[in-house]
PDB file of C-alpha atoms in Angstrom:
ATOM      1  CA  MET A  22     226.997  -4.009 -89.460  1.00  0.00           C
ATOM      2  CA  PRO A  23     224.629  -6.746 -88.211  1.00  0.00           C
ATOM      3  CA  SER A  24     221.510  -7.384 -90.168  1.00  0.00           C
ATOM      4  CA  ASN A  25     218.038  -8.658 -89.004  1.00  0.00           C
ATOM      5  CA  LYS A  26     217.524 -10.279 -92.343  1.00  0.00           C
ATOM      6  CA  THR A  27     216.877 -14.045 -92.490  1.00  0.00           C
ATOM      7  CA  PRO A  28     220.139 -15.960 -93.618  1.00  0.00           C
ATOM      8  CA  ALA A  29     219.722 -17.783 -96.820  1.00  0.00           C
ATOM      9  CA  LEU A  30     221.561 -19.728 -99.542  1.00  0.00           C
ATOM     10  CA  LEU A  31     221.313 -18.221-102.995  1.00  0.00           C
ATOM     11  CA  VAL A  32     221.352 -21.108-105.384  1.00  0.00           C
ATOM     12  CA  VAL A  33     222.038 -20.565-109.092  1.00  0.00           C
ATOM     13  CA  VAL A  34     221.292 -23.611-111.364  1.00  0.00           C
ATOM     14  CA  VAL A  35     222.664 -23.738-114.923  1.00  0.00           C
ATOM     15  CA  LEU A  36     220.993 -26.196-117.259  1.00  0.00           C
ATOM     16  CA  SER A  37     223.611 -26.580-119.930  1.00  0.00           C
ATOM     17  CA  GLU A  38     221.554 -28.032-122.903  1.00  0.00           C
ATOM     18  CA  GLN A  39     219.018 -25.272-122.538  1.00  0.00           C
ATOM     19  CA  GLN A  40     221.727 -22.620-121.913  1.00  0.00           C
ATOM     20  CA  GLN A  41     219.540 -21.345-119.149  1.00  0.00           C
ATOM     21  CA  TRP A  42     219.893 -20.295-115.489  1.00  0.00           C
ATOM     22  CA  PHE A  43     217.583 -20.229-112.446  1.00  0.00           C
ATOM     23  CA  VAL A  44     218.064 -18.569-109.134  1.00  0.00           C
ATOM     24  CA  ALA A  45     216.364 -19.722-105.929  1.00  0.00           C
ATOM     25  CA  GLY A  46     216.671 -19.009-102.270  1.00  0.00           C
ATOM     26  CA  ILE A  47     216.736 -21.409 -99.381  1.00  0.00           C
ATOM     27  CA  SER A  48     216.156 -20.172 -95.810  1.00  0.00           C
ATOM     28  CA  LEU A  49     218.773 -21.368 -93.357  1.00  0.00           C
ATOM     29  CA  VAL A  50     216.230 -20.749 -90.628  1.00  0.00           C
ATOM     30  CA  ASP A  51     213.292 -22.893 -91.832  1.00  0.00           C
ATOM     31  CA  GLY A  52     214.616 -24.476 -94.970  1.00  0.00           C
ATOM     32  CA  ILE A  53     211.936 -22.999 -97.224  1.00  0.00           C
ATOM     33  CA  LEU A  54     212.676 -22.949-100.940  1.00  0.00           C
ATOM     34  CA  ASP A  55     211.831 -19.761-102.798  1.00  0.00           C
ATOM     35  CA  CYS A  56     211.946 -19.603-106.623  1.00  0.00           C
ATOM     36  CA  LEU A  57     213.269 -16.157-107.514  1.00  0.00           C
ATOM     37  CA  VAL A  58     214.177 -15.552-111.175  1.00  0.00           C
ATOM     38  CA  ARG A  59     215.142 -17.470-114.214  1.00  0.00           C
ATOM     39  CA  SER A  60     216.447 -16.604-117.716  1.00  0.00           C
ATOM     40  CA  GLU A  61     214.841 -17.638-120.979  1.00  0.00           C
ATOM     41  CA  PRO A  62     216.363 -20.639-122.749  1.00  0.00           C
ATOM     42  CA  ALA A  63     219.461 -19.704-124.815  1.00  0.00           C
ATOM     43  CA  ASN A  64     220.507 -16.999-122.386  1.00  0.00           C
ATOM     44  CA  LEU A  65     224.002 -18.323-122.152  1.00  0.00           C
ATOM     45  CA  ASP A  66     224.551 -19.326-125.855  1.00  0.00           C
ATOM     46  CA  ALA A  67     226.796 -16.344-126.680  1.00  0.00           C
ATOM     47  CA  TYR A  68     229.873 -18.120-125.301  1.00  0.00           C
ATOM     48  CA  VAL A  69     229.672 -20.761-128.081  1.00  0.00           C
ATOM     49  CA  GLY A  70     232.378 -20.317-130.699  1.00  0.00           C
ATOM     50  CA  ALA A  71     234.281 -17.761-128.594  1.00  0.00           C
ATOM     51  CA  ASP A  72     237.926 -18.236-127.568  1.00  0.00           C
ATOM     52  CA  PRO A  73     238.473 -19.567-124.077  1.00  0.00           C
ATOM     53  CA  ASP A  74     239.131 -16.218-122.414  1.00  0.00           C
ATOM     54  CA  GLU A  75     235.983 -14.749-124.006  1.00  0.00           C
ATOM     55  CA  GLN A  76     233.892 -17.698-122.852  1.00  0.00           C
ATOM     56  CA  LEU A  77     235.073 -17.253-119.214  1.00  0.00           C
ATOM     57  CA  SER A  78     234.468 -13.457-119.361  1.00  0.00           C
ATOM     58  CA  PHE A  79     230.982 -13.878-120.846  1.00  0.00           C
ATOM     59  CA  LEU A  80     229.954 -16.500-118.313  1.00  0.00           C
ATOM     60  CA  ARG A  81     231.374 -14.555-115.435  1.00  0.00           C
ATOM     61  CA  HIS A  82     229.455 -11.377-116.337  1.00  0.00           C
ATOM     62  CA  ARG A  83     226.143 -13.161-117.142  1.00  0.00           C
ATOM     63  CA  LEU A  84     226.140 -15.302-114.053  1.00  0.00           C
ATOM     64  CA  SER A  85     227.220 -12.416-111.865  1.00  0.00           C
ATOM     65  CA  GLY A  86     224.249 -10.485-113.194  1.00  0.00           C
ATOM     66  CA  ALA A  87     222.047 -13.444-112.261  1.00  0.00           C
ATOM     67  CA  MET A  88     223.478 -13.618-108.801  1.00  0.00           C
ATOM     68  CA  GLN A  89     222.962  -9.944-108.275  1.00  0.00           C
ATOM     69  CA  ARG A  90     219.327 -10.225-109.247  1.00  0.00           C
ATOM     70  CA  GLY A  91     218.875 -13.043-106.833  1.00  0.00           C
ATOM     71  CA  VAL A  92     220.592 -11.121-104.014  1.00  0.00           C
ATOM     72  CA  ASP A  93     218.219  -8.206-104.701  1.00  0.00           C
ATOM     73  CA  ARG A  94     215.180 -10.424-104.703  1.00  0.00           C
ATOM     74  CA  LEU A  95     216.163 -12.023-101.417  1.00  0.00           C
ATOM     75  CA  TRP A  96     216.810  -8.667 -99.851  1.00  0.00           C
ATOM     76  CA  GLY A  97     213.268  -7.553-100.841  1.00  0.00           C
ATOM     77  CA  LYS A  98     211.912 -10.611 -99.062  1.00  0.00           C
ATOM     78  CA  SER A  99     213.857  -9.678 -95.776  1.00  0.00           C
ATOM     79  CA  ALA A 100     216.511 -12.338 -96.470  1.00  0.00           C
ATOM     80  CA  LYS A 101     220.191 -12.057 -96.956  1.00  0.00           C
ATOM     81  CA  ALA A 102     222.502 -14.429 -98.957  1.00  0.00           C
ATOM     82  CA  THR A 103     225.095 -15.866 -96.683  1.00  0.00           C
ATOM     83  CA  ARG A 104     226.446 -18.163 -99.378  1.00  0.00           C
ATOM     84  CA  ILE A 105     226.010 -18.389-103.212  1.00  0.00           C
ATOM     85  CA  ILE A 106     225.871 -21.866-104.609  1.00  0.00           C
ATOM     86  CA  LEU A 107     226.198 -22.465-108.281  1.00  0.00           C
ATOM     87  CA  ILE A 108     225.288 -25.810-109.677  1.00  0.00           C
ATOM     88  CA  ALA A 109     225.764 -26.679-113.410  1.00  0.00           C
ATOM     89  CA  ASP A 110     224.002 -29.918-114.361  1.00  0.00           C
ATOM     90  CA  GLN A 111     226.981 -30.891-116.562  1.00  0.00           C
ATOM     91  CA  GLU A 112     229.818 -29.376-118.603  1.00  0.00           C
ATOM     92  CA  LEU A 113     228.681 -26.770-120.994  1.00  0.00           C
ATOM     93  CA  PRO A 114     228.417 -27.970-124.618  1.00  0.00           C
ATOM     94  CA  ASP A 115     231.011 -26.505-127.099  1.00  0.00           C
ATOM     95  CA  SER A 116     233.066 -25.005-124.211  1.00  0.00           C
ATOM     96  CA  ALA A 117     236.782 -24.717-123.663  1.00  0.00           C
ATOM     97  CA  PRO A 118     238.375 -27.504-121.688  1.00  0.00           C
ATOM     98  CA  ASP A 119     238.037 -26.857-117.920  1.00  0.00           C
ATOM     99  CA  LEU A 120     235.823 -23.857-118.484  1.00  0.00           C
ATOM    100  CA  LEU A 121     233.577 -24.517-115.419  1.00  0.00           C
ATOM    101  CA  PRO A 122     236.518 -25.204-113.039  1.00  0.00           C
ATOM    102  CA  LYS A 123     238.247 -21.978-114.292  1.00  0.00           C
ATOM    103  CA  LEU A 124     234.934 -20.015-113.829  1.00  0.00           C
ATOM    104  CA  ALA A 125     234.557 -21.460-110.292  1.00  0.00           C
ATOM    105  CA  GLN A 126     238.032 -20.592-109.327  1.00  0.00           C
ATOM    106  CA  HIS A 127     237.666 -17.035-110.666  1.00  0.00           C
ATOM    107  CA  LEU A 128     234.399 -16.485-108.852  1.00  0.00           C
ATOM    108  CA  GLU A 129     235.831 -17.864-105.560  1.00  0.00           C
ATOM    109  CA  VAL A 130     238.823 -15.514-105.705  1.00  0.00           C
ATOM    110  CA  TRP A 131     237.082 -12.388-106.785  1.00  0.00           C
ATOM    111  CA  MET A 132     233.647 -12.756-105.079  1.00  0.00           C
ATOM    112  CA  THR A 133     234.451 -13.281-101.365  1.00  0.00           C
ATOM    113  CA  ARG A 134     231.194 -11.984 -99.740  1.00  0.00           C
ATOM    114  CA  PRO A 135     229.158 -13.902 -99.607  1.00  0.00           C
ATOM    115  CA  PRO A 136     231.370 -16.913-100.263  1.00  0.00           C
ATOM    116  CA  ILE A 137     230.829 -19.010-103.345  1.00  0.00           C
ATOM    117  CA  SER A 138     230.547 -22.780-103.776  1.00  0.00           C
ATOM    118  CA  PHE A 139     230.331 -24.217-107.269  1.00  0.00           C
ATOM    119  CA  PHE A 140     229.146 -27.800-108.107  1.00  0.00           C
ATOM    120  CA  CYS A 141     228.905 -29.739-111.382  1.00  0.00           C
ATOM    121  CA  GLY A 142     226.400 -32.502-111.929  1.00  0.00           C
ATOM    122  CA  ARG A 143     227.063 -35.660-113.947  1.00  0.00           C
ATOM    123  CA  GLY A 144     224.354 -35.319-116.640  1.00  0.00           C
ATOM    124  CA  LYS A 145     221.309 -33.561-118.060  1.00  0.00           C
ATOM    125  CA  GLU A 146     219.332 -32.000-115.241  1.00  0.00           C
ATOM    126  CA  GLN A 147     220.962 -34.339-112.689  1.00  0.00           C
ATOM    127  CA  ILE A 148     221.102 -32.018-109.699  1.00  0.00           C
ATOM    128  CA  GLU A 149     218.808 -33.588-107.194  1.00  0.00           C
ATOM    129  CA  CYS A 150     221.309 -35.800-105.395  1.00  0.00           C
ATOM    130  CA  PHE A 151     223.964 -33.783-103.546  1.00  0.00           C
ATOM    131  CA  SER A 152     226.346 -36.656-103.137  1.00  0.00           C
ATOM    132  CA  GLU A 153     226.518 -37.041-106.900  1.00  0.00           C
ATOM    133  CA  LEU A 154     227.593 -33.377-107.416  1.00  0.00           C
ATOM    134  CA  ARG A 155     231.304 -32.661-107.904  1.00  0.00           C
ATOM    135  CA  CYS A 156     232.557 -29.753-105.881  1.00  0.00           C
ATOM    136  CA  LEU A 157     234.699 -27.363-107.876  1.00  0.00           C
ATOM    137  CA  VAL A 158     235.262 -24.838-105.157  1.00  0.00           C
ATOM    138  CA  GLY A 159     233.840 -23.929-101.713  1.00  0.00           C
ATOM    139  CA  GLN A 160     232.944 -26.441 -99.170  1.00  0.00           C
ATOM    140  CA  LEU A 161     229.522 -26.019 -97.422  1.00  0.00           C
ATOM    141  CA  THR A 162     229.050 -25.946 -93.658  1.00  0.00           C
ATOM    142  CA  PRO A 163     227.045 -28.933 -92.302  1.00  0.00           C
ATOM    143  CA  THR A 164     223.951 -26.634 -91.876  1.00  0.00           C
ATOM    144  CA  GLU A 165     224.239 -25.408 -95.478  1.00  0.00           C
ATOM    145  CA  GLN A 166     224.626 -28.889 -96.786  1.00  0.00           C
ATOM    146  CA  VAL A 167     221.589 -30.245 -94.946  1.00  0.00           C
ATOM    147  CA  CYS A 168     219.480 -27.311 -96.152  1.00  0.00           C
ATOM    148  CA  LEU A 169     220.697 -27.818 -99.783  1.00  0.00           C
ATOM    149  CA  GLU A 170     220.303 -31.597 -99.724  1.00  0.00           C
ATOM    150  CA  LYS A 171     216.740 -31.425 -98.443  1.00  0.00           C
ATOM    151  CA  GLN A 172     215.700 -28.923-101.169  1.00  0.00           C
ATOM    152  CA  LEU A 173     217.523 -30.226-104.262  1.00  0.00           C
ATOM    153  CA  PRO A 174     214.773 -32.652-105.275  1.00  0.00           C
ATOM    154  CA  ALA A 175     212.008 -29.954-104.898  1.00  0.00           C
ATOM    155  CA  LEU A 176     214.293 -27.569-106.779  1.00  0.00           C
ATOM    156  CA  LYS A 177     214.738 -29.859-109.715  1.00  0.00           C
ATOM    157  CA  GLN A 178     210.930 -30.283-109.989  1.00  0.00           C
ATOM    158  CA  LYS A 179     210.410 -26.477-109.889  1.00  0.00           C
ATOM    159  CA  LEU A 180     212.866 -26.103-112.842  1.00  0.00           C
ATOM    160  CA  ALA A 181     210.258 -27.765-115.009  1.00  0.00           C
ATOM    161  CA  VAL A 182     207.539 -25.251-113.992  1.00  0.00           C
ATOM    162  CA  PRO A 183     208.378 -22.031-115.910  1.00  0.00           C
ATOM    163  CA  THR A 184     205.547 -20.064-114.488  1.00  0.00           C
ATOM    164  CA  GLY A 185     206.893 -20.312-110.980  1.00  0.00           C
ATOM    165  CA  TRP A 186     209.677 -17.879-111.670  1.00  0.00           C
ATOM    166  CA  GLU A 187     210.102 -14.211-112.660  1.00  0.00           C
ATOM    167  CA  VAL A 188     211.633 -14.161-116.155  1.00  0.00           C
ATOM    168  CA  ILE A 189     214.583 -12.068-116.962  1.00  0.00           C
ATOM    169  CA  ALA A 190     214.813 -11.313-120.620  1.00  0.00           C
ATOM    170  CA  LYS A 191     217.971 -11.966-122.486  1.00  0.00           C
ATOM    171  CA  PRO A 192     220.049  -8.784-122.820  1.00  0.00           C
ATOM    172  CA  SER A 193     220.351  -7.431-126.339  1.00  0.00           C
ATOM    173  CA  ASP A 194     224.139  -6.983-126.098  1.00  0.00           C
ATOM    174  CA  SER A 195     226.749  -9.794-125.923  1.00  0.00           C
ATOM    175  CA  THR A 196     227.222  -9.653-122.097  1.00  0.00           C
TER     176      THR A 196
END
């Protein structure tokens, strides 16, 4: 069924040292960046010390929840996610080898609509330069790439302003 919602990218940024995620939308019509929701620091720390399968399961569930919250916020603003883009600034500390590539592959296989792209940066909070991000899965269309490239520097700046985001409290359980 066609929708009259504005097409948008849903961008989930994971800051590894803070164990924190942020979700933003980028309109594919006018390129406007909209800061939606964020977690508190240490939101992802439950994977530390777990076996590799538990790490993957935990991150899959926690980030899926973040994505769903973002999709809901976009919908409430008359926008619809046409692609979900996850960006981790670097590998997660104390994680199993290849955890992020395995997570990216899992999400790509099991979450087909909207399609997923997953990128990994090369250092602490280094997300502002698209050409320096390593694509783990999901190539972007030229339009998607242009919109993302234009907004990455602004998105990085907004990550440092905690008051610009709706805060989602850390769940009390382990997922």
